[in-house]
Each structure stands twice: as C-alpha cells, then as structure tokens.
Amino acid sequence: MIQDLMAGLDEAQAAFRTEIRALLSQERVRESAARIAAYPPDTEAAHLDVRRWLGAEGLLAPAWPAQYGGRGLGAAEAALVTEELTRAGIPDDVQVLSIDIVGMMLLHEGTETQRKTHLPPLAAGEQIATVLFTEPECGSDLSALRTRAEPDGDGWRLYGSKVYNMKSRYGEFAVCAARTTASPVPMHGITLFLLPLRSPGVHVEPVPSLGNDTFNLVVIDGVRLTEADVVGQVDDGWRLMNELLQLERTGVDFHAKARRLLDLVLDRAAATGRLSDPAYAVPLAELDAKLHAAHALAWQQVARLDAGSPDPVRSAMAKWYASEQARPVLDAGLDLYGLDAALTAWDGHAPDGGLLEAGYRMGPSHRLASGTSEVMLYLIATNGLGLL
C-alpha cells in the first residue's frame, strides 16, 4: 500500500483523497482491476468503466471548471487522482494523456469552442485523447519533426508519420505537431493541431512493445484541417510543446508506479522474514528513503503548477530522479522473489498477479517516457547549472 506521505495536504485536499480512495475501494472497482490485470496479451486497458464512474463524480479532472466536467480544484487534487489510480491497480496512461496533458493544454491554450467540444467527454471518461509528437526519424529532438501541414485554401492538409504513441487506436482525437512554415531555425514554424483520429486519411496500426500495451504507428495522408483545429497560434507549437512537457514531468506518475512495486516487495520481504536480515533490510530501507525523496520532489512540482509557476529545470530533476528508481526497485524484487519473478500474469501461478514480471518489461519505459533520462540530465546541466 502506498504510504501516506501527504502530511502537507490541507483539510479539503485530505478529504478529497479520502473520497477518491472510498470510490476506488468499492468492490466493483476491485473486480475491474482484477480483470484488467488478467487481460490476455492482445488486450489493453483503454475505455474503462472505472473512468466513467470517476467521471460521473467529477473526479477524473478535478482541476477543471465545473462547466467542463471538473470541480474547479487545483493541481494537488489532479495529482492525487493519478496516485490513487496507480495505488488501486488501474492503469494511468489514459489519465495522463487525456486529462493531465491534452486536457490541461486545451484548458489553458484552447479556444472556448475547443474546450466546450472536447473537455466534457474527456472529463466524463467517455473519450480518449492522445499525443502525436515522436516520429520515425525524430525522437527526443522534436525540432527535427517532418510531418508537414501544406496550405489548402483557408486551411491545411497534413502529411506525415508518428510513432511510439500510446492509445491512439482507441482515441477520438490527438494533439499533433506539424510544420506549417519552412524556417532555417528548426524550432520555428511548428504548429499544434487537433487531429480527429477516426478521419479518412488517418491510418493507425499497433507497434509491438515489451509492455502489456502496444505503441502505435499513425500515418497521416492528406487530412484537411482548418484554423478551428489549431491549438494556440500558428507557428507557436514549439513553445506549447515545451509547456506541455512541464505538465507531464512532475514525476508523480513515475513515483507512484515505483512505490507500488516497492510496497509489494516490502510486503513479500515481511511475509518471508527477510526484513530481519540486514542483507535485505538495508538496501530496501535505502530504496524506501529514495522513494520518499522522489515523492517530495514530485510534489514540489505539483505545488509550482498550482501556483502557476512551473520550473522546467526542477521538473526535469523530479522526472529524472523518480524514473531512475524503477530499475533498482525491480532488481530488489528479482533478488527477493527469485525465479518466481519471471512468471507472468498469464501463467496462473505468478506471485502478486505477475506485477513484478510486468514491471520488468515496462522498466525501460520509465527512463524514456516524457523525455529520456539523458535529455533530463542535459536540461539540468545546461539550463540549471550552466555547465555547457
């Protein structure tokens, strides 16, 4: 069980967390989490009843105004939803993509028409939104993207390919980055569009991955979009992408996943009497302390978002530190579980439902998602320390 580290919550925020935990502890949610954990290899979590149940109570997007399906609360409540979903065993990918990233971008940068059209169904858990930035020849360096928006009357036609995106097979629309203006400066001339994923001219196919969920390849062939589909201003996409990544890089979700795994390992160590053995107790105590530190760093970024003053360097620090804890936690679990750690949820005899084995397959993604660890260290070294 995720430890209660949130002594800094005020009374209303603590009550909000209690409300979320009460809903997520219901039998129908526990049964749903068990079904999700037992999904066969070709099935992944996307449109879930749990999200609709939360949405009906205004709990999916609590930081959004009531007219868009939220409660008009703050970043702390939004972060609590992400933490508690992970604690309950509900995958958080859709939450992070649809609510924490795309939804928040539309809330801050979208037009009123875009907000009225897209935010309520996202907040209700009825629709999924995704992000289309990465391309086959463009990974961490988004300034190298090649997807182009060619002028067509009063709009554009988009051409290009996006890869390694999540949930696009199930999404209704995506925030897609495309080049609208040729420029010798690669960061200039990029625009963000709202791309309907089920339009003629959009082809989505799965790309196998080590995790339970697949990546996707999205090929865009001549989809016509207009000014109404632009997020923010034309050619201002680079700034918006960097602001979006700050929303994604608090480290809250990375910490929550590592915390859940470590709690399983600690429970196993206690049940087998290993916590009385210094060979196990000392490294586990060190990992526990590091996750306390990761949690504190992540919630500092949540506080900055709440205050309207996100810090890209400190966000990079929080994301890097939290995501780097996954690997040593998994190694500790392998040491403790032994060969049982290799049993999958589909074997039928895996301890803890095969969560450790699934965690091992997902482990590399912690250091890659939301910006690689190397990119985070580069941001810290250059923008923070002025070393390069």
mmCIF file of C-alpha atoms in Angstrom:
data_model
loop_
_atom_site.group_PDB
_atom_site.id
_atom_site.type_symbol
_atom_site.label_atom_id
_atom_site.label_comp_id
_atom_site.label_asym_id
_atom_site.label_seq_id
_atom_site.Cartn_x
_atom_site.Cartn_y
_atom_site.Cartn_z
ATOM 1 C CA MET A 1 0.000 0.000 0.000
ATOM 2 C CA ILE A 2 1.306 3.427 -0.925
ATOM 3 C CA GLN A 3 2.417 5.120 2.268
ATOM 4 C CA ASP A 4 0.664 8.276 3.387
ATOM 5 C CA LEU A 5 3.299 10.892 2.672
ATOM 6 C CA MET A 6 0.952 13.779 2.130
ATOM 7 C CA ALA A 7 1.120 15.485 5.524
ATOM 8 C CA GLY A 8 1.230 18.779 3.630
ATOM 9 C CA LEU A 9 -2.345 18.414 2.323
ATOM 10 C CA ASP A 10 -4.854 20.836 3.748
ATOM 11 C CA GLU A 11 -8.118 19.584 5.235
ATOM 12 C CA ALA A 12 -10.100 19.872 1.999
ATOM 13 C CA GLN A 13 -7.413 18.076 -0.021
ATOM 14 C CA ALA A 14 -7.191 15.286 2.548
ATOM 15 C CA ALA A 15 -10.980 14.900 2.360
ATOM 16 C CA PHE A 16 -10.744 14.771 -1.434
ATOM 17 C CA ARG A 17 -8.191 11.965 -1.232
ATOM 18 C CA THR A 18 -10.454 10.085 1.175
ATOM 19 C CA GLU A 19 -13.342 10.433 -1.292
ATOM 20 C CA ILE A 20 -11.253 9.041 -4.147
ATOM 21 C CA ARG A 21 -9.980 6.150 -2.063
ATOM 22 C CA ALA A 22 -13.521 5.311 -0.975
ATOM 23 C CA LEU A 23 -14.708 5.061 -4.582
ATOM 24 C CA LEU A 24 -11.637 3.099 -5.708
ATOM 25 C CA SER A 25 -12.016 0.652 -2.809
ATOM 26 C CA GLN A 26 -15.516 -0.362 -3.932
ATOM 27 C CA GLU A 27 -15.978 -3.994 -4.876
ATOM 28 C CA ARG A 28 -16.841 -3.111 -8.473
ATOM 29 C CA VAL A 29 -13.500 -1.288 -8.818
ATOM 30 C CA ARG A 30 -11.527 -4.139 -7.241
ATOM 31 C CA GLU A 31 -13.203 -6.580 -9.617
ATOM 32 C CA SER A 32 -12.410 -4.295 -12.557
ATOM 33 C CA ALA A 33 -8.752 -4.019 -11.512
ATOM 34 C CA ALA A 34 -8.532 -7.822 -11.284
ATOM 35 C CA ARG A 35 -9.994 -8.193 -14.788
ATOM 36 C CA ILE A 36 -7.543 -5.657 -16.173
ATOM 37 C CA ALA A 37 -4.606 -7.481 -14.568
ATOM 38 C CA ALA A 38 -5.784 -10.724 -16.199
ATOM 39 C CA TYR A 39 -6.189 -9.274 -19.714
ATOM 40 C CA PRO A 40 -4.673 -11.574 -22.365
ATOM 41 C CA PRO A 41 -1.542 -10.320 -24.176
ATOM 42 C CA ASP A 42 -3.517 -8.868 -27.102
ATOM 43 C CA THR A 43 -5.835 -6.770 -24.915
ATOM 44 C CA GLU A 44 -5.021 -3.451 -23.283
ATOM 45 C CA ALA A 45 -6.769 -1.057 -20.953
ATOM 46 C CA ALA A 46 -8.422 1.895 -22.708
ATOM 47 C CA HIS A 47 -12.128 2.703 -22.309
ATOM 48 C CA LEU A 48 -12.735 1.555 -18.735
ATOM 49 C CA ASP A 49 -15.880 1.582 -16.620
ATOM 50 C CA VAL A 50 -13.778 2.814 -13.694
ATOM 51 C CA ARG A 51 -13.028 6.023 -15.561
ATOM 52 C CA ARG A 52 -16.718 6.583 -16.245
ATOM 53 C CA TRP A 53 -17.549 6.003 -12.580
ATOM 54 C CA LEU A 54 -14.955 8.573 -11.571
ATOM 55 C CA GLY A 55 -16.108 10.938 -14.292
ATOM 56 C CA ALA A 56 -19.686 10.799 -13.091
ATOM 57 C CA GLU A 57 -18.500 12.180 -9.734
ATOM 58 C CA GLY A 58 -16.293 14.865 -11.279
ATOM 59 C CA LEU A 59 -13.190 13.016 -10.059
ATOM 60 C CA LEU A 60 -11.311 12.421 -13.323
ATOM 61 C CA ALA A 61 -10.483 16.073 -13.979
ATOM 62 C CA PRO A 62 -10.973 17.786 -10.607
ATOM 63 C CA ALA A 63 -8.810 20.787 -11.572
ATOM 64 C CA TRP A 64 -11.114 21.736 -14.456
ATOM 65 C CA PRO A 65 -14.020 24.162 -14.038
ATOM 66 C CA ALA A 66 -17.429 22.619 -13.382
ATOM 67 C CA GLN A 67 -18.769 23.590 -16.819
ATOM 68 C CA TYR A 68 -16.198 21.256 -18.385
ATOM 69 C CA GLY A 69 -16.853 18.325 -16.044
ATOM 70 C CA GLY A 70 -14.457 19.105 -13.190
ATOM 71 C CA ARG A 71 -14.701 20.599 -9.722
ATOM 72 C CA GLY A 72 -12.662 23.769 -10.062
ATOM 73 C CA LEU A 73 -9.943 22.493 -7.722
ATOM 74 C CA GLY A 74 -6.158 22.512 -8.250
ATOM 75 C CA ALA A 75 -3.055 20.612 -9.331
ATOM 76 C CA ALA A 76 -2.830 18.823 -5.982
ATOM 77 C CA GLU A 77 -6.193 17.153 -6.485
ATOM 78 C CA ALA A 78 -5.268 16.217 -10.052
ATOM 79 C CA ALA A 79 -2.049 14.614 -8.812
ATOM 80 C CA LEU A 80 -3.966 12.728 -6.121
ATOM 81 C CA VAL A 81 -6.183 11.153 -8.790
ATOM 82 C CA THR A 82 -3.109 9.861 -10.657
ATOM 83 C CA GLU A 83 -1.562 8.499 -7.448
ATOM 84 C CA GLU A 84 -4.727 6.799 -6.271
ATOM 85 C CA LEU A 85 -5.446 5.191 -9.644
ATOM 86 C CA THR A 86 -1.992 3.612 -9.562
ATOM 87 C CA ARG A 87 -2.477 2.556 -5.949
ATOM 88 C CA ALA A 88 -5.721 0.807 -6.921
ATOM 89 C CA GLY A 89 -4.117 -1.025 -9.840
ATOM 90 C CA ILE A 90 -5.873 0.995 -12.556
ATOM 91 C CA PRO A 91 -3.519 1.858 -15.470
ATOM 92 C CA ASP A 92 -2.890 5.590 -15.619
ATOM 93 C CA ASP A 93 -1.803 6.028 -19.262
ATOM 94 C CA VAL A 94 -5.198 7.286 -20.423
ATOM 95 C CA GLN A 95 -5.461 9.600 -17.418
ATOM 96 C CA VAL A 96 -2.046 11.149 -18.031
ATOM 97 C CA LEU A 97 -2.621 11.560 -21.772
ATOM 98 C CA SER A 98 -6.262 12.665 -21.849
ATOM 99 C CA ILE A 99 -6.560 14.685 -18.650
ATOM 100 C CA ASP A 100 -3.118 15.718 -17.407
ATOM 101 C CA ILE A 101 -1.640 16.602 -20.805
ATOM 102 C CA VAL A 102 -4.126 17.149 -23.648
ATOM 103 C CA GLY A 103 -6.986 18.320 -21.463
ATOM 104 C CA MET A 104 -4.877 20.755 -19.490
ATOM 105 C CA MET A 105 -3.357 22.126 -22.693
ATOM 106 C CA LEU A 106 -6.818 22.800 -24.106
ATOM 107 C CA LEU A 107 -7.914 24.323 -20.823
ATOM 108 C CA HIS A 108 -5.052 26.838 -20.966
ATOM 109 C CA GLU A 109 -4.491 27.312 -24.714
ATOM 110 C CA GLY A 110 -7.634 26.109 -26.475
ATOM 111 C CA THR A 111 -10.469 28.226 -27.790
ATOM 112 C CA GLU A 112 -13.792 28.247 -25.985
ATOM 113 C CA THR A 113 -15.281 26.134 -28.773
ATOM 114 C CA GLN A 114 -12.475 23.592 -28.420
ATOM 115 C CA ARG A 115 -12.961 23.468 -24.660
ATOM 116 C CA LYS A 116 -16.733 23.036 -24.868
ATOM 117 C CA THR A 117 -16.390 20.358 -27.535
ATOM 118 C CA HIS A 118 -13.594 18.225 -26.123
ATOM 119 C CA LEU A 119 -13.249 18.703 -22.368
ATOM 120 C CA PRO A 120 -16.620 17.398 -21.095
ATOM 121 C CA PRO A 121 -16.359 13.973 -22.777
ATOM 122 C CA LEU A 122 -12.756 13.642 -21.587
ATOM 123 C CA ALA A 123 -13.763 14.529 -18.020
ATOM 124 C CA ALA A 124 -16.626 12.030 -18.187
ATOM 125 C CA GLY A 125 -14.280 9.202 -19.187
ATOM 126 C CA GLU A 126 -16.181 8.775 -22.451
ATOM 127 C CA GLN A 127 -13.380 9.785 -24.820
ATOM 128 C CA ILE A 128 -9.615 9.394 -25.058
ATOM 129 C CA ALA A 129 -7.123 11.943 -26.383
ATOM 130 C CA THR A 130 -3.519 11.206 -27.296
ATOM 131 C CA VAL A 131 -0.306 12.989 -28.259
ATOM 132 C CA LEU A 132 1.396 12.716 -31.664
ATOM 133 C CA PHE A 133 4.873 14.213 -31.454
ATOM 134 C CA THR A 134 7.503 11.489 -31.941
ATOM 135 C CA GLU A 135 8.305 10.392 -35.499
ATOM 136 C CA PRO A 136 10.312 7.519 -37.016
ATOM 137 C CA GLU A 137 13.280 9.868 -37.585
ATOM 138 C CA CYS A 138 12.528 12.260 -34.712
ATOM 139 C CA GLY A 139 12.656 11.138 -31.104
ATOM 140 C CA SER A 140 13.863 13.369 -28.300
ATOM 141 C CA ASP A 141 14.743 16.196 -30.731
ATOM 142 C CA LEU A 142 11.251 17.352 -31.648
ATOM 143 C CA SER A 143 12.667 20.257 -33.647
ATOM 144 C CA ALA A 144 13.545 17.669 -36.314
ATOM 145 C CA LEU A 145 9.940 16.625 -36.960
ATOM 146 C CA ARG A 146 8.965 16.211 -40.617
ATOM 147 C CA THR A 147 5.180 15.973 -40.541
ATOM 148 C CA ARG A 148 4.030 18.872 -42.687
ATOM 149 C CA ALA A 149 0.874 20.940 -42.975
ATOM 150 C CA GLU A 150 0.530 22.113 -46.557
ATOM 151 C CA PRO A 151 -1.682 25.195 -47.218
ATOM 152 C CA ASP A 152 -5.051 24.320 -48.736
ATOM 153 C CA GLY A 153 -7.441 27.231 -49.154
ATOM 154 C CA ASP A 154 -8.357 28.505 -45.701
ATOM 155 C CA GLY A 155 -6.735 25.501 -44.029
ATOM 156 C CA TRP A 156 -4.059 22.835 -44.361
ATOM 157 C CA ARG A 157 -3.612 19.210 -45.356
ATOM 158 C CA LEU A 158 -1.408 17.144 -43.052
ATOM 159 C CA TYR A 159 1.085 14.549 -44.269
ATOM 160 C CA GLY A 160 3.487 12.514 -42.153
ATOM 161 C CA SER A 161 4.010 9.652 -39.734
ATOM 162 C CA LYS A 162 4.026 9.494 -35.935
ATOM 163 C CA VAL A 163 5.248 6.546 -33.890
ATOM 164 C CA TYR A 164 5.603 5.285 -30.302
ATOM 165 C CA ASN A 165 2.368 6.963 -29.243
ATOM 166 C CA MET A 166 0.015 5.255 -26.772
ATOM 167 C CA LYS A 167 -3.741 4.580 -27.025
ATOM 168 C CA SER A 168 -4.180 6.124 -30.481
ATOM 169 C CA ARG A 169 -6.108 3.036 -31.618
ATOM 170 C CA TYR A 170 -8.733 3.933 -29.032
ATOM 171 C CA GLY A 171 -8.549 7.713 -29.127
ATOM 172 C CA GLU A 172 -11.036 10.125 -30.643
ATOM 173 C CA PHE A 173 -8.501 12.873 -31.315
ATOM 174 C CA ALA A 174 -4.859 13.790 -30.775
ATOM 175 C CA VAL A 175 -2.702 16.856 -30.367
ATOM 176 C CA CYS A 176 -0.472 16.567 -33.428
ATOM 177 C CA ALA A 177 2.659 18.614 -34.142
ATOM 178 C CA ALA A 178 3.261 19.569 -37.789
ATOM 179 C CA ARG A 179 5.468 22.003 -39.646
ATOM 180 C CA THR A 180 3.475 24.890 -41.120
ATOM 181 C CA THR A 181 6.327 27.209 -42.121
ATOM 182 C CA ALA A 182 9.758 26.424 -43.550
ATOM 183 C CA SER A 183 12.487 28.045 -41.486
ATOM 184 C CA PRO A 184 16.273 27.790 -41.164
ATOM 185 C CA VAL A 185 15.685 27.635 -37.390
ATOM 186 C CA PRO A 186 14.242 24.143 -36.761
ATOM 187 C CA MET A 187 12.247 25.199 -33.671
ATOM 188 C CA HIS A 188 10.328 27.790 -35.706
ATOM 189 C CA GLY A 189 7.331 27.060 -37.897
ATOM 190 C CA ILE A 190 5.740 24.235 -35.866
ATOM 191 C CA THR A 191 2.000 24.275 -35.142
ATOM 192 C CA LEU A 192 -0.161 22.059 -32.916
ATOM 193 C CA PHE A 193 -3.389 20.733 -34.404
ATOM 194 C CA LEU A 194 -6.338 18.781 -33.051
ATOM 195 C CA LEU A 195 -6.365 15.754 -35.348
ATOM 196 C CA PRO A 196 -9.511 13.545 -35.472
ATOM 197 C CA LEU A 197 -8.070 10.048 -35.284
ATOM 198 C CA ARG A 198 -11.020 8.368 -36.978
ATOM 199 C CA SER A 199 -10.944 10.551 -40.084
ATOM 200 C CA PRO A 200 -10.330 9.230 -43.610
ATOM 201 C CA GLY A 201 -6.627 9.687 -44.224
ATOM 202 C CA VAL A 202 -5.565 8.576 -40.724
ATOM 203 C CA HIS A 203 -4.160 5.055 -40.506
ATOM 204 C CA VAL A 204 -3.341 3.627 -37.072
ATOM 205 C CA GLU A 205 -1.626 0.302 -36.525
ATOM 206 C CA PRO A 206 -0.069 -1.281 -33.432
ATOM 207 C CA VAL A 207 3.681 -1.466 -32.949
ATOM 208 C CA PRO A 208 4.731 -4.366 -30.691
ATOM 209 C CA SER A 209 6.412 -3.465 -27.428
ATOM 210 C CA LEU A 210 7.739 -5.227 -24.346
ATOM 211 C CA GLY A 211 4.889 -3.889 -22.227
ATOM 212 C CA ASN A 212 1.317 -5.132 -21.958
ATOM 213 C CA ASP A 213 0.208 -2.137 -24.037
ATOM 214 C CA THR A 214 1.345 -1.558 -27.601
ATOM 215 C CA PHE A 215 2.760 1.534 -29.197
ATOM 216 C CA ASN A 216 1.152 2.829 -32.372
ATOM 217 C CA LEU A 217 2.238 3.993 -35.803
ATOM 218 C CA VAL A 218 -0.033 6.749 -37.123
ATOM 219 C CA VAL A 219 0.203 7.625 -40.812
ATOM 220 C CA ILE A 220 -1.494 10.890 -41.823
ATOM 221 C CA ASP A 221 -2.264 11.228 -45.526
ATOM 222 C CA GLY A 222 -3.879 14.487 -46.573
ATOM 223 C CA VAL A 223 -6.262 15.082 -43.669
ATOM 224 C CA ARG A 224 -7.695 18.585 -44.062
ATOM 225 C CA LEU A 225 -7.746 20.840 -41.014
ATOM 226 C CA THR A 226 -8.716 24.480 -40.546
ATOM 227 C CA GLU A 227 -7.977 27.350 -38.206
ATOM 228 C CA ALA A 228 -10.580 25.896 -35.826
ATOM 229 C CA ASP A 229 -8.299 22.888 -35.315
ATOM 230 C CA VAL A 230 -5.214 24.918 -34.335
ATOM 231 C CA VAL A 231 -4.204 24.868 -30.661
ATOM 232 C CA GLY A 232 -2.866 28.280 -29.713
ATOM 233 C CA GLN A 233 -1.304 30.244 -32.554
ATOM 234 C CA VAL A 234 0.061 29.110 -35.900
ATOM 235 C CA ASP A 235 3.850 28.523 -35.754
ATOM 236 C CA ASP A 236 3.839 28.693 -31.929
ATOM 237 C CA GLY A 237 3.955 24.933 -31.412
ATOM 238 C CA TRP A 238 7.497 24.735 -30.065
ATOM 239 C CA ARG A 239 6.662 26.894 -27.060
ATOM 240 C CA LEU A 240 3.449 24.975 -26.406
ATOM 241 C CA MET A 241 5.180 21.597 -26.639
ATOM 242 C CA ASN A 242 7.706 22.657 -24.031
ATOM 243 C CA GLU A 243 4.952 23.936 -21.757
ATOM 244 C CA LEU A 244 3.046 20.689 -22.241
ATOM 245 C CA LEU A 245 6.069 18.630 -21.273
ATOM 246 C CA GLN A 246 6.290 20.541 -17.997
ATOM 247 C CA LEU A 247 2.750 19.390 -17.205
ATOM 248 C CA GLU A 248 3.913 15.829 -17.884
ATOM 249 C CA ARG A 249 7.186 15.958 -15.938
ATOM 250 C CA THR A 250 6.142 16.342 -12.326
ATOM 251 C CA GLY A 251 7.326 12.788 -11.617
ATOM 252 C CA VAL A 252 4.096 11.953 -9.764
ATOM 253 C CA ASP A 253 3.156 9.035 -12.032
ATOM 254 C CA PHE A 254 6.688 7.609 -12.144
ATOM 255 C CA HIS A 255 6.954 7.711 -8.374
ATOM 256 C CA ALA A 256 3.531 6.104 -7.898
ATOM 257 C CA LYS A 257 4.437 3.141 -10.119
ATOM 258 C CA ALA A 258 7.777 2.588 -8.385
ATOM 259 C CA ARG A 259 6.114 2.983 -4.983
ATOM 260 C CA ARG A 260 3.507 0.343 -5.750
ATOM 261 C CA LEU A 261 6.203 -2.125 -6.799
ATOM 262 C CA LEU A 262 8.358 -1.424 -3.751
ATOM 263 C CA ASP A 263 5.386 -1.882 -1.436
ATOM 264 C CA LEU A 264 4.838 -5.328 -2.981
ATOM 265 C CA VAL A 265 8.499 -6.164 -2.413
ATOM 266 C CA LEU A 266 8.371 -4.932 1.184
ATOM 267 C CA ASP A 267 5.247 -6.980 1.876
ATOM 268 C CA ARG A 268 6.941 -10.053 0.425
ATOM 269 C CA ALA A 269 10.068 -9.439 2.477
ATOM 270 C CA ALA A 270 7.993 -9.124 5.648
ATOM 271 C CA ALA A 271 5.985 -12.271 4.882
ATOM 272 C CA THR A 272 9.146 -14.323 4.325
ATOM 273 C CA GLY A 273 11.025 -12.954 7.333
ATOM 274 C CA ARG A 274 13.664 -11.250 5.189
ATOM 275 C CA LEU A 275 13.226 -7.852 6.837
ATOM 276 C CA SER A 276 15.144 -9.167 9.836
ATOM 277 C CA ASP A 277 18.099 -9.951 7.576
ATOM 278 C CA PRO A 278 20.359 -6.887 7.091
ATOM 279 C CA ALA A 279 21.301 -8.166 3.639
ATOM 280 C CA TYR A 280 17.728 -7.388 2.576
ATOM 281 C CA ALA A 281 16.613 -4.832 5.133
ATOM 282 C CA VAL A 282 19.368 -2.273 4.496
ATOM 283 C CA PRO A 283 19.003 -1.966 0.691
ATOM 284 C CA LEU A 284 15.212 -1.986 0.991
ATOM 285 C CA ALA A 285 15.363 0.806 3.561
ATOM 286 C CA GLU A 286 17.604 2.777 1.202
ATOM 287 C CA LEU A 287 15.143 2.315 -1.663
ATOM 288 C CA ASP A 288 12.286 3.379 0.593
ATOM 289 C CA ALA A 289 14.164 6.551 1.522
ATOM 290 C CA LYS A 290 14.881 7.337 -2.133
ATOM 291 C CA LEU A 291 11.215 6.996 -2.995
ATOM 292 C CA HIS A 292 10.344 9.345 -0.140
ATOM 293 C CA ALA A 293 12.738 11.827 -1.745
ATOM 294 C CA ALA A 294 11.237 11.239 -5.215
ATOM 295 C CA HIS A 295 7.767 11.846 -3.803
ATOM 296 C CA ALA A 296 8.871 15.112 -2.206
ATOM 297 C CA LEU A 297 10.481 16.311 -5.451
ATOM 298 C CA ALA A 298 7.383 15.412 -7.455
ATOM 299 C CA TRP A 299 5.048 17.246 -5.115
ATOM 300 C CA GLN A 300 7.228 20.319 -5.196
ATOM 301 C CA GLN A 301 6.487 20.459 -8.924
ATOM 302 C CA VAL A 302 2.774 19.966 -8.236
ATOM 303 C CA ALA A 303 2.912 22.942 -5.867
ATOM 304 C CA ARG A 304 4.619 25.029 -8.563
ATOM 305 C CA LEU A 305 1.934 24.086 -11.091
ATOM 306 C CA ASP A 306 -0.730 25.028 -8.556
ATOM 307 C CA ALA A 307 0.957 28.404 -8.109
ATOM 308 C CA GLY A 308 1.200 28.956 -11.862
ATOM 309 C CA SER A 309 4.996 28.976 -11.823
ATOM 310 C CA PRO A 310 6.319 25.650 -13.213
ATOM 311 C CA ASP A 311 10.088 25.323 -13.368
ATOM 312 C CA PRO A 312 11.455 23.319 -16.345
ATOM 313 C CA VAL A 313 14.762 22.541 -14.651
ATOM 314 C CA ARG A 314 13.229 21.326 -11.407
ATOM 315 C CA SER A 315 10.624 19.394 -13.388
ATOM 316 C CA ALA A 316 13.464 17.658 -15.226
ATOM 317 C CA MET A 317 15.125 16.892 -11.894
ATOM 318 C CA ALA A 318 11.931 15.409 -10.454
ATOM 319 C CA LYS A 319 11.191 13.345 -13.542
ATOM 320 C CA TRP A 320 14.761 12.047 -13.790
ATOM 321 C CA TYR A 321 15.076 11.138 -10.124
ATOM 322 C CA ALA A 322 11.667 9.452 -9.863
ATOM 323 C CA SER A 323 12.037 7.457 -13.077
ATOM 324 C CA GLU A 324 15.547 6.272 -12.171
ATOM 325 C CA GLN A 325 14.209 4.492 -9.058
ATOM 326 C CA ALA A 326 12.243 1.907 -11.026
ATOM 327 C CA ARG A 327 15.246 -0.183 -12.029
ATOM 328 C CA PRO A 328 16.756 -0.691 -8.539
ATOM 329 C CA VAL A 329 13.270 -1.483 -7.149
ATOM 330 C CA LEU A 330 12.808 -4.150 -9.808
ATOM 331 C CA ASP A 331 16.282 -5.543 -9.147
ATOM 332 C CA ALA A 332 15.461 -5.796 -5.437
ATOM 333 C CA GLY A 333 12.273 -7.643 -6.314
ATOM 334 C CA LEU A 334 14.139 -10.099 -8.523
ATOM 335 C CA ASP A 335 16.609 -10.756 -5.723
ATOM 336 C CA LEU A 336 13.780 -11.401 -3.288
ATOM 337 C CA TYR A 337 11.344 -13.351 -5.482
ATOM 338 C CA GLY A 338 13.946 -15.375 -7.353
ATOM 339 C CA LEU A 339 12.740 -17.272 -10.424
ATOM 340 C CA ASP A 340 9.114 -16.587 -9.460
ATOM 341 C CA ALA A 341 9.693 -13.037 -10.650
ATOM 342 C CA ALA A 342 9.763 -14.378 -14.228
ATOM 343 C CA LEU A 343 6.196 -15.731 -14.019
ATOM 344 C CA THR A 344 3.641 -13.675 -15.916
ATOM 345 C CA ALA A 345 0.026 -12.932 -15.043
ATOM 346 C CA TRP A 346 -0.927 -15.425 -17.750
ATOM 347 C CA ASP A 347 0.944 -18.327 -16.096
ATOM 348 C CA GLY A 348 -1.639 -18.654 -13.342
ATOM 349 C CA HIS A 349 0.889 -19.151 -10.546
ATOM 350 C CA ALA A 350 2.697 -15.830 -10.569
ATOM 351 C CA PRO A 351 3.128 -14.145 -7.178
ATOM 352 C CA ASP A 352 1.200 -10.890 -6.792
ATOM 353 C CA GLY A 353 -0.514 -11.427 -10.112
ATOM 354 C CA GLY A 354 2.711 -11.181 -12.115
ATOM 355 C CA LEU A 355 3.121 -7.472 -11.369
ATOM 356 C CA LEU A 356 6.888 -7.765 -10.941
ATOM 357 C CA GLU A 357 7.341 -9.503 -14.289
ATOM 358 C CA ALA A 358 5.148 -6.900 -15.993
ATOM 359 C CA GLY A 359 7.150 -4.197 -14.245
ATOM 360 C CA TYR A 360 10.375 -5.628 -15.650
ATOM 361 C CA ARG A 361 9.039 -5.425 -19.175
ATOM 362 C CA MET A 362 7.873 -1.859 -18.610
ATOM 363 C CA GLY A 363 11.008 -0.855 -16.707
ATOM 364 C CA PRO A 364 12.930 0.694 -19.643
ATOM 365 C CA SER A 365 9.990 2.965 -20.461
ATOM 366 C CA HIS A 366 10.431 4.872 -17.201
ATOM 367 C CA ARG A 367 13.766 6.217 -18.440
ATOM 368 C CA LEU A 368 12.385 7.007 -21.909
ATOM 369 C CA ALA A 369 8.851 8.370 -21.495
ATOM 370 C CA SER A 370 8.288 12.133 -21.107
ATOM 371 C CA GLY A 371 11.888 12.744 -22.168
ATOM 372 C CA THR A 372 14.805 10.355 -21.741
ATOM 373 C CA SER A 373 16.984 10.416 -18.651
ATOM 374 C CA GLU A 374 19.852 11.671 -20.803
ATOM 375 C CA VAL A 375 17.777 14.593 -22.048
ATOM 376 C CA MET A 376 16.724 15.417 -18.471
ATOM 377 C CA LEU A 377 20.362 15.461 -17.355
ATOM 378 C CA TYR A 378 21.239 17.695 -20.316
ATOM 379 C CA LEU A 379 18.489 20.167 -19.329
ATOM 380 C CA ILE A 380 19.718 20.185 -15.752
ATOM 381 C CA ALA A 381 23.342 20.659 -16.791
ATOM 382 C CA THR A 382 22.697 23.426 -19.323
ATOM 383 C CA ASN A 383 19.657 25.381 -18.139
ATOM 384 C CA GLY A 384 20.127 24.710 -14.452
ATOM 385 C CA LEU A 385 23.864 24.565 -13.806
ATOM 386 C CA GLY A 386 25.184 26.384 -16.868
ATOM 387 C CA LEU A 387 27.809 23.706 -17.434
ATOM 388 C CA LEU A 388 27.548 23.515 -21.228
#
